[in-house]
Amino acid sequence: MSAHERLSAAISAAKESGRPALVPFITAGYPEPKDFIATLKDVASVGDVVELGIPFSDPMADGMTIQRSSFIALQKGVSLKWIFDQLDSAKGEIDAPLVMMSYLNPLLAFGYDALAERALAAGVCGFIVPDLPFEESDDIRAALEAKGLGLIQLVTPATPEARLRTLCEASRGFVYAVTITGITGGDAGLPADLTNYLDKVASFSDIPVCAGFGIRVPEDVAAVGKHAAGAIVGSALVEVLERSEDPKPFLKALLGS
Amino acid sequence: MSTLFAADEAELLLDAAIKGNMPDDRGRFGPFGGRYVPETLVPAFDRLEAGVKEHLHDPAFQAEFQKELREWVGRPTALTFAPQLSKAWGAEVWIKREDLAHTGAHKINNAIGQALLAKRLGAKRVIAETGAGQHGVASAAACARVGLSCSVYMGAVDMERQAPNVDRIRRLGAEVVAVETGDKTLRAAIDEAMREWVTDPDGIYYLLGSAVGAHPYPYLVRELQSVIGQEARQQMLDQAGGLPDVAFACVGGGSNAIGLFHPLLGDDIELIGVEAGGTGDGLGQNAATLATGTPGVLQGSYTIILQDDDGQVQETHSISAGLDYSGVGPEHALLQATGRVKYISARDDEALEALEELCATEGILTALETAHAYAAARDYAKQNPGKRILIGNSGRGDKDMPTLTKLPARIRS
Ligand SMILES: Cc1ncc(COP(=O)(O)O)c(C=O)c1O
């Protein structure tokens, strides 16, 4: 099984067990770099897939919470190289497949071939790149595909239908369905009319669909879980870590357990 | 000249740029440019691109745009001969006076053009970023003129050093949104404006103020600013009796520079862009992007940026808010790589000295941004006596009074 197929399988397995898959997001090395692996293990013990945020100086698709965590992690010296070193040191100890969420420039600076190689070795199965539209993604996609890694496409409520089909077909691992028209971290609640949107995304996708942005409470997870295979929880979890609370009970509660 | 391409490839790319065949369909100036934006904005960029194709060179749009430039902006702006500077420098110095355009800088050419476009595209409201505040003022004025509401994103650091412009923006009926995130200057203001745009990609028109960002902005802004170089070229022929040997413009994002240079690319004129050298060569001490940066993706475009080995964008320093930016327009990246335009830098103190000299000799208070071009031109004149020099005077310096009055008074020689 290739790395991106492992992602799909982990999400499908949760769905088949009768619950939505949970995909927690953390900013790598936040709030304290020394606690990174411990936090990751905790989060991976509940989550089905873990999304690791790579800090970036210009997080233009992110709201205040993730901006702040990213800024602090950078100040404390977190870099992609450091993250890979840490993951290497914890090889085999993390209970969930990983995806990295990174803006393009740190990946470009790392070099795509080197990136794919290190990612595969470190247990990373795919990448989400929020400032990389499909049209600009040939080079990185080729480098990732050569190692069986997935480039996960985002789709949004603003995506026209023809484009939606293209993106769903191109995505590997899962399809990331953004629930709102906006940035991460919103607390205005989920839009009322998610059903049609998520059902449509699912109907175009051969791989699982995970919904993200604005998912904060158990009711949100249950609501998107009816129409998507998984729920991605970012800012709400980062806020839990910001308050130095244990993430496990928070994540378990999201699943209603 | 950089080693990005072989000489023959550089020649082909440059030839395409001179003929106006850049950017290509994908918004590329050779390897530079493109469109790196969040998925939510892709349909908005597609609509903008289609709107630019439909309207920008449409005779009805052009007639309206040219009328506004003439009757509201006050174009053509003057070309001024500078007798005292010429004498002092041992050169023949001509100044293209964008400071005389309405609201006091070249920014208005782009702002009124895009505001007219926004109206045609049915925008409900306009957002804009600003560094020096000149683009904020220009956007506020242009939106008032065409009847659109306008919000201007401005870094908290810039709000302080360009305070007169903050007040002007508000008086012109626009809202000023203080940006407290990131470096609190121009780069953070662009990030924040993008975040706002993502919340309502259908209703908002983003009026970007420089030749930067994702396609089609670098192209759109260049087209709207090229009036500077077109006028200057003709005025040089009429008033000076010939083209200049060399032309200088300051470069922040690069809109006034591309506006001046683009119509001159095919002529035998040396072109020199001047970036902010800040206080020195160290990382974070300047904004000399092209001189010291490396290729990367920032705010929608693959271009030259100031970054560390991990691809994190570096903070910059410049006494001038309008040049205080870690990126640069992708067409400048190409013009540098092909060797057609040379990019150098002038330090804060050199710019200040040039500003004082211009005030004293020609009675023109220029913007701190623009002063960098004078500093470089002066150095050049000293080393190359007897040249005919054209300087793009991108804006006036009234907005810089808070910075200037804080400096110790100098004694004029
Ligand atoms: C007077 C003036 N000149 C130059 C600039 C730099 O911008 P650009 O490089 O886009 O011309 C600014 C920006 O605010 C400005 O106000």
XYZ file of C-alpha atoms and ligand atoms in Angstrom:
686
model
C 0.000 0.000 0.000
C 1.400 3.409 -0.925
C 1.591 6.190 1.623
C -1.439 8.036 0.287
C -3.451 4.818 0.237
C -2.665 4.394 3.923
C -4.263 7.780 4.525
C -7.410 6.785 2.670
C -7.496 3.455 4.500
C -7.181 5.040 7.955
C -10.092 7.352 7.238
C -12.243 4.645 5.685
C -11.589 2.318 8.613
C -13.011 4.852 11.050
C -16.016 5.414 8.847
C -16.634 1.677 8.590
C -16.544 1.386 12.359
C -19.566 3.653 12.428
C -18.069 7.041 13.249
C -16.498 9.905 11.327
C -12.710 9.900 11.136
C -11.108 12.573 13.285
C -8.212 14.548 11.804
C -6.666 16.807 14.443
C -4.372 19.643 13.342
C -1.466 20.880 15.423
C 1.188 23.464 14.650
C 4.436 21.508 14.895
C 6.473 22.506 17.926
C 3.740 24.635 19.472
C 3.490 25.671 22.242
C 6.871 24.191 23.246
C 9.277 22.520 20.811
C 10.475 20.132 23.527
C 6.933 18.771 23.919
C 6.353 18.264 20.203
C 6.617 14.472 20.038
C 4.712 13.955 23.289
C 1.874 16.175 22.041
C 1.886 14.450 18.678
C 1.656 11.014 20.324
C -1.251 12.157 22.476
C -3.112 13.604 19.519
C -2.360 10.556 17.351
C -3.700 8.250 20.054
C -7.192 9.632 19.429
C -7.026 10.978 15.868
C -7.200 8.720 12.822
C -4.831 10.920 10.806
C -2.852 13.859 12.200
C -2.300 17.061 10.265
C 0.985 18.753 11.134
C 1.159 22.473 10.468
C 4.570 23.696 9.286
C 5.043 27.221 10.636
C 5.360 29.947 8.018
C 6.063 33.669 8.178
C 3.062 34.616 5.977
C 0.126 32.342 6.771
C -2.334 34.181 4.528
C -5.116 31.586 4.665
C -5.086 31.363 8.454
C -6.902 33.196 11.203
C -5.483 34.597 14.421
C -5.085 31.317 16.329
C -2.954 29.529 13.760
C -1.091 32.738 12.868
C -0.132 33.102 16.510
C 0.936 29.492 16.970
C 2.935 29.630 13.756
C 4.663 32.852 14.793
C 5.612 31.488 18.215
C 6.868 28.180 16.808
C 9.094 30.077 14.376
C 10.404 32.262 17.161
C 11.319 29.126 19.075
C 13.341 27.856 16.144
C 10.979 25.310 14.592
C 11.816 24.508 10.971
C 10.918 21.772 8.514
C 14.349 20.167 8.971
C 13.891 20.149 12.727
C 10.434 18.620 12.379
C 11.775 15.799 10.191
C 14.578 15.123 12.679
C 12.059 14.892 15.496
C 9.795 12.576 13.521
C 12.731 10.349 12.623
C 13.567 10.015 16.304
C 10.012 8.847 17.066
C 9.684 6.458 14.142
C 7.152 3.691 14.819
C 5.823 5.369 17.965
C 3.088 7.490 16.418
C -0.254 5.760 16.096
C -1.658 7.597 13.080
C -0.515 8.435 9.570
C 0.604 12.033 9.187
C -0.052 14.758 6.644
C 1.837 18.012 6.522
C 0.090 21.313 5.980
C 2.579 23.818 4.620
C 2.573 26.963 2.533
C 4.586 26.433 -0.602
C 7.727 28.443 0.043
C 9.253 26.324 2.847
C 8.718 23.236 0.637
C 10.274 24.971 -2.337
C 13.272 25.958 -0.225
C 13.653 22.370 1.009
C 13.610 20.978 -2.534
C 10.792 18.712 -3.740
C 12.804 15.516 -4.215
C 14.511 15.807 -0.849
C 11.126 16.619 0.671
C 9.487 13.492 -0.709
C 12.321 11.305 0.469
C 12.425 12.676 4.004
C 8.650 12.724 4.298
C 8.335 9.056 3.343
C 11.061 8.085 5.799
C 9.408 10.093 8.582
C 5.954 8.543 8.210
C 4.377 11.502 6.439
C 1.866 10.268 3.853
C 0.728 13.462 2.168
C 0.802 17.239 1.871
C -1.766 20.001 1.992
C -0.493 23.235 0.442
C -3.018 26.034 0.924
C -1.431 28.524 -1.471
C -0.845 26.055 -4.294
C -3.693 25.817 -6.791
C -3.876 22.702 -8.955
C -2.610 24.620 -12.022
C 0.744 25.338 -10.371
C 1.223 21.927 -8.765
C 2.769 19.691 -11.475
C 6.331 19.723 -10.149
C 5.625 18.969 -6.523
C 2.957 16.436 -7.418
C 5.397 14.508 -9.601
C 8.028 14.458 -6.846
C 5.512 13.278 -4.246
C 3.916 10.689 -6.521
C 7.301 9.160 -7.229
C 7.391 8.150 -3.555
C 3.715 7.242 -3.282
C 2.915 10.371 -1.292
C -0.318 12.249 -1.805
C -0.989 15.873 -2.692
C -4.303 16.600 -1.050
C -6.510 19.051 -2.929
C -8.696 21.563 -1.177
C -12.141 22.328 -2.540
C -14.395 25.110 -1.286
C -18.029 26.198 -1.505
C -16.853 28.727 -4.133
C -15.393 26.037 -6.413
C -17.377 25.726 -9.670
C -18.609 22.249 -10.525
C -16.258 21.475 -13.423
C -13.270 22.469 -11.335
C -14.610 20.478 -8.401
C -14.545 17.329 -10.533
C -10.952 17.986 -11.614
C -9.780 18.593 -8.060
C -11.562 15.577 -6.607
C -10.034 13.370 -9.282
C -6.544 14.785 -8.764
C -6.562 14.532 -4.987
C -4.751 11.688 -3.241
C -5.272 10.377 0.298
C -8.436 12.344 0.858
C -10.244 15.400 -0.466
C -10.186 18.398 1.862
C -13.593 20.061 1.708
C -13.365 23.550 3.183
C -16.730 24.195 4.850
C -16.772 27.978 4.760
C -15.824 30.838 2.503
C -13.122 32.278 4.712
C -9.943 31.596 6.622
C -9.291 29.133 9.448
C -10.291 29.879 12.991
C -13.771 31.257 12.427
C -16.228 30.756 15.261
C -19.365 31.855 13.445
C -20.561 28.239 13.281
C -20.932 26.014 10.261
C -23.127 27.112 7.371
C -26.628 25.623 7.434
C -26.514 24.267 3.894
C -23.485 21.958 4.102
C -25.432 18.876 3.061
C -25.650 19.548 -0.670
C -22.090 20.765 -0.878
C -20.536 17.825 0.987
C -22.711 15.276 -0.806
C -21.647 16.728 -4.129
C -17.949 16.605 -3.217
C -18.358 12.992 -2.064
C -20.141 12.049 -5.278
C -17.164 13.287 -7.337
C -14.561 11.540 -5.176
C -13.313 7.970 -5.241
C -11.363 8.637 -2.044
C -12.694 9.772 1.349
C -13.720 13.394 1.898
C -12.758 15.215 5.095
C -14.408 18.488 6.023
C -12.501 21.244 7.775
C -12.548 24.918 8.889
C -14.790 26.104 11.711
C -15.256 22.670 13.335
C -15.105 23.206 17.096
C -17.634 21.138 19.045
C -19.006 17.551 19.045
C -22.156 18.711 17.234
C -20.015 20.022 14.353
C -18.219 16.685 14.023
C -21.525 14.807 14.059
C -23.038 17.200 11.509
C -20.239 16.933 8.954
C -19.875 13.227 9.746
C -23.239 12.556 8.137
C -21.979 13.749 4.753
C -18.194 13.402 4.891
C -15.909 10.580 5.966
C -13.952 12.721 8.383
C -13.717 15.987 10.282
C -10.589 18.154 10.548
C -10.206 20.136 13.753
C -7.580 22.869 13.779
C -7.924 26.168 15.595
C -10.099 24.745 18.385
C -7.394 22.169 19.190
C -4.589 24.723 18.957
C -6.517 26.824 21.477
C -6.641 23.821 23.833
C -2.848 23.498 23.542
C -2.471 27.235 23.983
C -4.213 26.905 27.347
C -1.816 24.040 28.268
C -4.711 21.594 28.532
C -4.553 17.882 27.756
C -5.736 17.429 24.153
C -6.939 13.824 24.620
C -10.186 14.465 26.540
C -11.019 17.325 24.161
C -10.560 15.086 21.115
C -12.431 12.154 22.672
C -15.313 14.455 23.501
C -15.458 15.574 19.872
C -16.156 11.969 18.934
C -18.806 11.767 21.624
C -16.829 9.293 23.694
C 23.571 39.321 -14.746
C 22.320 36.210 -13.053
C 23.077 32.686 -14.166
C 19.417 31.657 -14.287
C 19.412 31.227 -18.054
C 21.769 30.718 -20.942
C 22.462 33.919 -22.887
C 20.342 32.902 -25.893
C 17.374 32.040 -23.704
C 17.680 35.358 -21.906
C 17.617 37.092 -25.262
C 14.418 35.313 -26.313
C 12.714 36.119 -23.025
C 13.771 39.733 -23.197
C 12.585 40.017 -26.767
C 9.159 38.725 -25.692
C 9.086 41.222 -22.817
C 9.945 44.140 -25.120
C 7.255 43.116 -27.604
C 4.710 43.063 -24.796
C 4.231 39.280 -25.042
C 4.802 38.816 -21.336
C 3.230 37.502 -19.269
C 2.157 34.316 -21.040
C -1.280 32.697 -20.614
C -0.344 31.401 -17.206
C 0.837 34.739 -15.959
C 4.531 33.930 -16.344
C 7.343 36.317 -17.095
C 9.758 33.573 -18.095
C 10.056 31.479 -14.930
C 8.616 34.219 -12.705
C 5.038 35.126 -11.804
C 2.177 32.648 -11.868
C -0.722 32.404 -9.477
C -0.212 30.942 -6.010
C -3.445 31.673 -4.171
C -5.823 29.843 -1.854
C -8.404 27.699 -3.635
C -11.243 29.932 -2.413
C -9.827 32.788 -4.491
C -9.226 30.841 -7.702
C -12.676 31.621 -9.175
C -12.240 35.285 -8.200
C -8.888 35.415 -10.000
C -10.421 33.695 -13.022
C -13.160 36.332 -13.113
C -10.644 39.136 -12.688
C -8.498 37.765 -15.480
C -11.522 37.459 -17.779
C -12.578 40.998 -16.809
C -9.144 42.378 -17.602
C -9.179 40.633 -20.990
C -12.629 41.971 -21.783
C -12.283 45.554 -20.596
C -8.702 46.754 -20.279
C -8.089 47.319 -23.973
C -11.699 47.851 -24.887
C -12.047 51.291 -26.549
C -14.946 52.310 -24.301
C -12.971 51.481 -21.150
C -9.852 53.173 -22.476
C -11.812 56.311 -23.387
C -13.189 56.513 -19.865
C -9.793 55.792 -18.298
C -7.980 58.373 -20.453
C -10.632 60.981 -19.665
C -10.208 60.394 -15.932
C -6.421 60.581 -16.298
C -6.729 63.880 -18.139
C -9.499 65.637 -16.272
C -9.311 64.206 -12.756
C -5.724 62.987 -12.282
C -4.269 65.931 -14.193
C -2.250 64.110 -16.836
C 0.021 64.414 -18.608
C 2.275 65.240 -15.689
C 5.135 67.617 -16.427
C 8.652 66.706 -17.434
C 10.881 69.174 -15.608
C 14.448 70.093 -16.476
C 16.573 70.425 -13.331
C 19.217 73.088 -14.030
C 20.750 73.245 -10.556
C 21.007 69.514 -10.090
C 22.426 69.212 -13.580
C 25.124 71.684 -12.694
C 25.898 70.135 -9.345
C 26.078 66.616 -10.773
C 27.756 67.398 -14.088
C 24.840 65.883 -15.984
C 21.630 66.800 -17.799
C 18.863 65.881 -15.388
C 15.179 65.543 -16.301
C 12.452 64.723 -13.836
C 9.152 62.980 -14.629
C 6.766 64.586 -12.176
C 4.359 61.958 -10.811
C 4.276 64.065 -7.650
C 2.069 66.455 -9.624
C -0.563 63.792 -10.283
C -3.715 64.031 -8.174
C -3.118 62.800 -4.593
C 0.617 63.232 -5.067
C 2.027 60.012 -6.482
C 1.917 57.624 -9.416
C -0.348 55.335 -7.379
C -3.419 57.183 -8.657
C -2.926 55.939 -12.253
C -3.418 52.376 -11.113
C -6.074 53.170 -8.517
C -8.450 54.978 -10.865
C -7.930 52.360 -13.576
C -8.732 49.481 -11.234
C -11.630 51.343 -9.607
C -13.211 51.774 -13.043
C -12.629 48.073 -13.671
C -14.128 47.133 -10.284
C -17.236 49.100 -11.172
C -17.575 47.269 -14.480
C -17.112 43.926 -12.776
C -19.953 44.707 -10.395
C -17.936 44.807 -7.172
C -19.876 45.597 -4.015
C -16.888 47.019 -2.202
C -13.175 47.555 -2.606
C -10.307 46.631 -0.313
C -6.724 47.805 -0.681
C -3.447 47.572 1.207
C -1.047 50.432 1.682
C 2.492 50.978 2.903
C 3.367 54.637 2.513
C -0.325 55.444 2.496
C -0.142 56.806 -1.059
C -1.953 53.829 -2.503
C -4.454 54.067 0.347
C -5.121 57.710 -0.436
C -5.297 57.007 -4.165
C -7.698 54.090 -3.650
C -9.903 56.090 -1.304
C -10.046 58.974 -3.777
C -10.675 56.723 -6.787
C -13.415 54.816 -4.973
C -15.086 58.075 -3.954
C -14.868 59.176 -7.571
C -16.552 56.052 -8.976
C -18.910 55.522 -6.050
C -17.583 52.397 -4.319
C -16.954 51.878 -0.624
C -13.335 51.224 0.301
C -11.401 49.684 3.198
C -7.652 50.196 3.405
C -5.407 47.744 5.286
C -2.352 49.418 6.768
C 0.339 48.121 9.104
C 0.417 49.743 12.529
C 4.065 50.763 12.052
C 3.217 52.521 8.796
C 0.162 54.244 10.306
C 2.496 55.971 12.679
C 5.199 57.031 10.262
C 2.759 58.077 7.528
C 0.180 59.636 9.822
C -0.859 62.471 7.465
C -1.985 59.899 4.928
C -4.075 57.981 7.461
C -6.085 61.102 8.061
C -6.381 61.791 4.334
C -7.673 58.277 3.648
C -10.375 58.708 6.282
C -11.373 62.142 5.003
C -11.751 60.674 1.548
C -14.394 58.414 2.994
C -12.513 55.139 3.304
C -12.083 52.984 6.370
C -8.533 52.340 7.634
C -8.017 48.879 9.114
C -4.967 48.758 11.385
C -2.901 45.600 10.868
C -1.226 44.435 14.060
C -0.052 41.047 12.774
C 3.265 39.975 11.261
C 5.751 42.762 10.647
C 3.013 45.439 10.843
C 4.151 46.931 7.540
C 3.231 46.445 3.886
C 3.688 42.673 3.741
C 1.387 42.116 6.713
C -1.143 44.517 5.187
C -1.254 42.451 1.982
C -1.655 39.208 3.968
C -4.526 40.743 5.908
C -6.253 42.108 2.808
C -6.038 38.631 1.239
C -7.629 37.141 4.365
C -10.492 39.595 4.075
C -10.915 38.889 0.367
C -11.270 35.153 1.108
C -14.390 35.898 3.186
C -16.283 37.338 0.212
C -14.545 36.584 -3.084
C -17.710 37.415 -5.069
C -18.461 40.809 -3.566
C -15.019 42.230 -2.881
C -12.678 43.760 -5.443
C -9.062 43.757 -4.236
C -7.362 46.881 -5.545
C -3.708 45.856 -5.281
C -1.312 48.787 -5.309
C 1.863 47.534 -6.912
C 3.018 45.307 -9.753
C 3.207 42.327 -7.411
C 1.024 39.388 -6.416
C -0.677 36.703 -8.440
C -1.560 36.954 -12.126
C -3.127 39.157 -13.517
C -2.078 41.910 -11.077
C 1.535 42.387 -12.217
C 0.252 42.704 -15.783
C -2.759 44.865 -14.939
C -0.766 47.294 -12.813
C 1.963 47.557 -15.454
C -0.552 48.352 -18.152
C -2.171 51.054 -16.029
C 1.162 52.575 -14.998
C 2.806 52.503 -18.429
C 1.364 55.943 -19.074
C 4.367 57.245 -17.096
C 6.939 55.910 -19.528
C 4.842 56.635 -22.606
C 4.498 60.290 -21.663
C 8.081 60.622 -20.490
C 9.431 59.156 -23.719
C 7.512 61.623 -25.876
C 8.322 64.543 -23.563
C 12.022 63.744 -23.705
C 11.881 63.816 -27.489
C 9.918 67.085 -27.474
C 11.653 68.957 -24.672
C 15.140 67.484 -24.466
C 15.447 66.747 -28.147
C 16.259 63.108 -27.582
C 15.935 60.095 -25.343
C 17.888 59.893 -22.094
C 21.062 57.831 -21.744
C 19.840 56.386 -18.495
C 16.614 56.287 -16.455
C 16.221 55.752 -12.710
C 13.212 54.733 -10.650
C 12.809 53.546 -7.082
C 11.543 49.994 -6.577
C 9.314 48.830 -3.752
C 6.920 46.375 -5.344
C 7.962 47.973 -8.608
C 4.905 49.726 -10.044
C 6.337 53.166 -10.777
C 9.518 51.549 -12.076
C 7.747 49.164 -14.441
C 5.488 52.021 -15.546
C 8.514 54.107 -16.487
C 10.708 51.291 -17.801
C 8.306 49.169 -19.788
C 7.777 51.649 -22.624
C 11.559 52.223 -22.738
C 12.658 48.567 -22.845
C 13.168 48.567 -26.606
C 15.211 51.786 -26.633
C 18.928 52.125 -26.182
C 18.560 53.477 -22.661
C 20.257 52.114 -19.574
C 17.600 51.335 -16.971
C 18.360 51.289 -13.260
C 15.968 50.334 -10.464
C 16.835 51.501 -6.965
C 15.815 49.544 -3.904
C 16.038 50.437 -0.245
C 19.493 49.779 1.198
C 18.245 50.601 4.702
C 20.978 50.872 7.288
C 23.328 48.255 5.844
C 23.879 44.917 4.151
C 22.903 42.641 7.031
C 19.824 40.411 6.983
C 16.831 42.493 8.085
C 18.651 45.810 7.714
C 17.373 46.626 4.233
C 14.764 45.873 1.587
C 17.167 45.303 -1.297
C 15.219 42.335 -2.589
C 16.633 42.006 -6.099
C 20.166 42.791 -5.014
C 20.328 40.165 -2.266
C 17.234 37.917 -2.533
C 16.619 34.461 -3.992
C 13.712 32.919 -5.944
C 10.653 31.904 -3.940
C 6.897 32.260 -3.660
C 5.496 35.194 -1.747
C 1.945 36.519 -1.772
C 0.899 34.789 -4.950
C 3.934 35.083 -7.158
C 7.162 33.217 -7.874
C 9.704 36.005 -7.788
C 12.800 37.171 -5.978
C 12.224 37.486 -2.243
C 14.173 38.030 0.948
C 14.116 34.724 2.789
C 16.233 32.505 4.998
C 17.452 28.983 4.139
C 14.193 27.501 5.435
C 12.045 29.593 3.095
C 10.804 31.923 5.825
C 10.291 35.434 4.542
C 12.590 37.962 6.182
C 11.628 41.219 7.764
C 12.966 44.315 6.124
C 14.018 47.786 7.102
C 13.719 51.019 5.220
C 13.155 54.591 6.263
C 10.549 54.694 3.484
C 7.394 52.692 4.102
C 6.740 52.268 0.374
C 10.009 50.424 -0.251
C 9.878 48.389 2.956
C 8.860 45.092 1.339
C 10.458 41.625 1.113
C 9.293 40.860 -2.405
C 9.241 42.502 -5.808
C 7.128 42.248 -8.949
C 7.901 39.204 -11.125
C 8.569 41.246 -14.260
C 11.454 42.976 -12.472
C 12.813 39.555 -11.533
C 12.849 38.711 -15.235
C 14.318 42.054 -16.284
C 17.121 41.552 -13.813
C 17.743 37.948 -14.834
C 17.957 38.908 -18.506
C 20.328 41.743 -17.686
C 18.093 44.412 -19.241
C 17.595 46.379 -16.040
C 20.160 46.801 -13.305
C 18.967 46.920 -9.705
C 21.015 48.619 -7.043
C 20.249 50.099 -3.656
C 20.619 53.355 -1.766
C 20.814 53.561 2.021
C 18.500 55.538 4.306
C 21.069 58.279 4.913
C 21.893 58.609 1.223
C 18.200 58.963 0.397
C 17.765 61.647 3.040
C 20.730 63.564 1.730
C 19.361 63.401 -1.803
C 15.961 64.563 -0.596
C 17.527 67.619 1.005
C 19.585 68.401 -2.051
C 16.535 68.270 -4.308
C 14.557 70.530 -1.978
C 17.340 73.074 -1.881
C 18.227 73.058 -5.570
C 14.957 72.552 -7.390
C 12.294 73.369 -4.830
C 10.774 69.909 -4.929
C 10.004 67.985 -1.742
C 10.089 64.435 -3.005
C 8.877 61.289 -1.270
C 11.377 59.273 0.766
C 10.799 56.375 -1.642
C 11.674 58.529 -4.630
C 14.704 60.003 -2.892
C 16.432 56.619 -3.278
C 16.352 57.051 -7.063
C 18.018 60.480 -6.749
C 20.728 59.122 -4.476
C 21.616 56.441 -7.016
C 21.401 58.850 -9.961
C 23.760 61.227 -8.249
C 26.352 58.503 -7.694
C 25.997 57.458 -11.298
C 26.407 61.034 -12.546
C 29.601 61.455 -10.575
C 31.057 58.334 -12.168
C 29.694 58.963 -15.665
C 29.972 62.684 -16.388
C 27.889 64.386 -19.058
C 25.001 61.922 -19.274
C 21.368 62.776 -19.957
C 19.504 61.356 -16.975
C 15.769 60.777 -16.535
C 14.460 60.291 -13.004
C 10.997 58.982 -12.207
C 9.790 61.285 -9.459
C 7.191 58.855 -8.154
C 5.653 61.059 -5.467
C 5.773 64.050 -3.200
C 7.128 64.082 0.324
C 4.424 65.812 2.347
C 3.428 62.461 3.831
C 6.965 62.036 5.187
C 6.884 65.083 7.444
C 6.515 62.996 10.656
C 9.729 61.135 9.772
C 11.558 64.243 8.545
C 10.703 66.449 11.511
C 12.063 63.806 13.891
C 15.491 64.037 12.273
C 18.068 66.449 13.617
C 18.088 69.632 11.547
C 21.016 69.802 9.148
C 22.993 72.785 8.075
C 22.850 73.461 4.397
C 26.149 74.040 2.673
C 5.909 57.889 -3.794
C 6.109 56.438 -3.872
N 7.072 55.954 -4.661
C 7.301 54.635 -4.755
C 6.576 53.713 -4.028
C 6.952 52.279 -4.155
O 6.008 51.495 -4.833
P 6.282 50.961 -6.275
O 7.582 50.261 -6.262
O 5.133 50.034 -6.532
O 6.280 52.090 -7.210
C 5.551 54.163 -3.197
C 4.744 53.195 -2.433
O 4.012 53.454 -1.578
C 5.314 55.562 -3.121
O 4.349 56.039 -2.337
